[in-house]
Short mmCIF file of C-alpha atoms in Angstrom, two decimals:
data_model
loop_
_atom_site.label_atom_id
_atom_site.label_comp_id
_atom_site.label_asym_id
_atom_site.label_seq_id
_atom_site.Cartn_x
_atom_site.Cartn_y
_atom_site.Cartn_z
CA UNK I 1 -94.74 -49.88 164.06
CA UNK I 2 -96.23 -53.32 164.60
CA UNK I 3 -96.48 -56.09 162.04
CA UNK I 4 -100.26 -55.71 162.01
CA UNK I 5 -99.94 -52.03 161.07
CA UNK I 6 -97.31 -52.77 158.46
CA UNK I 7 -99.34 -55.42 156.66
CA UNK I 8 -101.56 -52.75 155.15
CA UNK I 9 -98.69 -50.50 154.11
CA UNK I 10 -97.08 -50.47 150.69
CA UNK I 11 -93.94 -48.56 151.65
CA UNK I 12 -90.90 -50.60 150.51
CA UNK I 13 -89.12 -49.80 153.78
CA UNK I 14 -91.91 -51.52 155.68
CA UNK I 15 -91.55 -54.56 153.44
CA UNK I 16 -87.81 -54.59 154.11
CA UNK I 17 -88.45 -54.53 157.86
CA UNK I 18 -90.90 -57.40 157.46
CA UNK I 19 -88.34 -59.40 155.47
CA UNK I 20 -85.75 -58.74 158.19
CA UNK I 21 -88.19 -60.00 160.82
CA UNK I 22 -89.12 -63.07 158.79
CA UNK I 23 -85.44 -63.93 158.35
CA UNK I 24 -85.13 -64.39 162.13
CA UNK I 25 -87.75 -67.15 162.26
CA UNK I 26 -85.41 -70.16 162.42
CA UNK I 27 -83.13 -68.54 165.00
CA UNK I 28 -86.14 -67.53 167.08
CA UNK I 29 -87.54 -71.06 167.02
CA UNK I 30 -84.13 -72.44 167.99
CA UNK I 31 -83.89 -69.98 170.90
CA UNK I 32 -87.38 -70.92 172.06
CA UNK I 33 -86.58 -74.64 171.87
CA UNK I 34 -83.42 -74.07 173.92
CA UNK I 35 -85.42 -72.12 176.52
CA UNK I 36 -88.02 -74.88 176.75
CA UNK I 37 -85.30 -77.51 177.17
CA UNK I 38 -83.68 -75.39 179.90
CA UNK I 39 -87.05 -75.13 181.64
CA UNK I 40 -87.39 -78.92 181.54
CA UNK I 41 -83.90 -79.22 183.06
CA UNK I 42 -84.89 -76.81 185.83
CA UNK I 43 -88.03 -78.81 186.55
CA UNK I 44 -86.03 -82.07 186.70
CA UNK I 45 -83.55 -80.42 189.06
CA UNK I 46 -86.35 -79.27 191.34
CA UNK I 47 -87.74 -82.80 191.48
CA UNK I 48 -84.29 -84.24 192.22
CA UNK I 49 -83.69 -81.69 194.98
CA UNK I 50 -87.09 -82.38 196.51
CA UNK I 51 -86.06 -86.02 196.93
CA UNK I 52 -83.05 -85.15 199.09
CA UNK I 53 -83.43 -85.62 202.80
CA UNK I 54 -83.21 -82.59 205.09
CA UNK I 55 -79.57 -83.17 206.01
CA UNK I 56 -78.52 -83.37 202.35
CA UNK I 57 -80.52 -80.26 201.49
CA UNK I 58 -78.86 -78.37 204.35
CA UNK I 59 -75.44 -79.57 203.20
CA UNK I 60 -76.07 -78.36 199.66
CA UNK I 61 -77.39 -75.01 200.87
CA UNK I 62 -74.43 -74.54 203.20
CA UNK I 63 -71.99 -75.33 200.38
CA UNK I 64 -73.71 -72.83 198.09
CA UNK I 65 -73.70 -70.19 200.81
CA UNK I 66 -69.98 -70.73 201.41
CA UNK I 67 -69.26 -70.52 197.67
CA UNK I 68 -71.32 -67.35 197.37
CA UNK I 69 -69.74 -65.75 200.41
CA UNK I 70 -66.27 -66.67 199.15
CA UNK I 71 -67.00 -65.31 195.68
CA UNK I 72 -68.01 -61.93 197.05
CA UNK I 73 -64.58 -61.25 198.53
#
């Protein structure tokens, strides 16, 4: 049942479900803010990586490949 459907209902169980959903508002906003901040971090990392010269990019990729290959053992 969606919130839109529940808004017209008078069943107390529906109201309880709505109250449960409303009680998650602050946590949901906090989670969203954390996701947005993480996205900004990712974007800054992409910019920083794009500024590396080819040799540095290759070195980083090789190091990651070695770490990944070593972790799979």
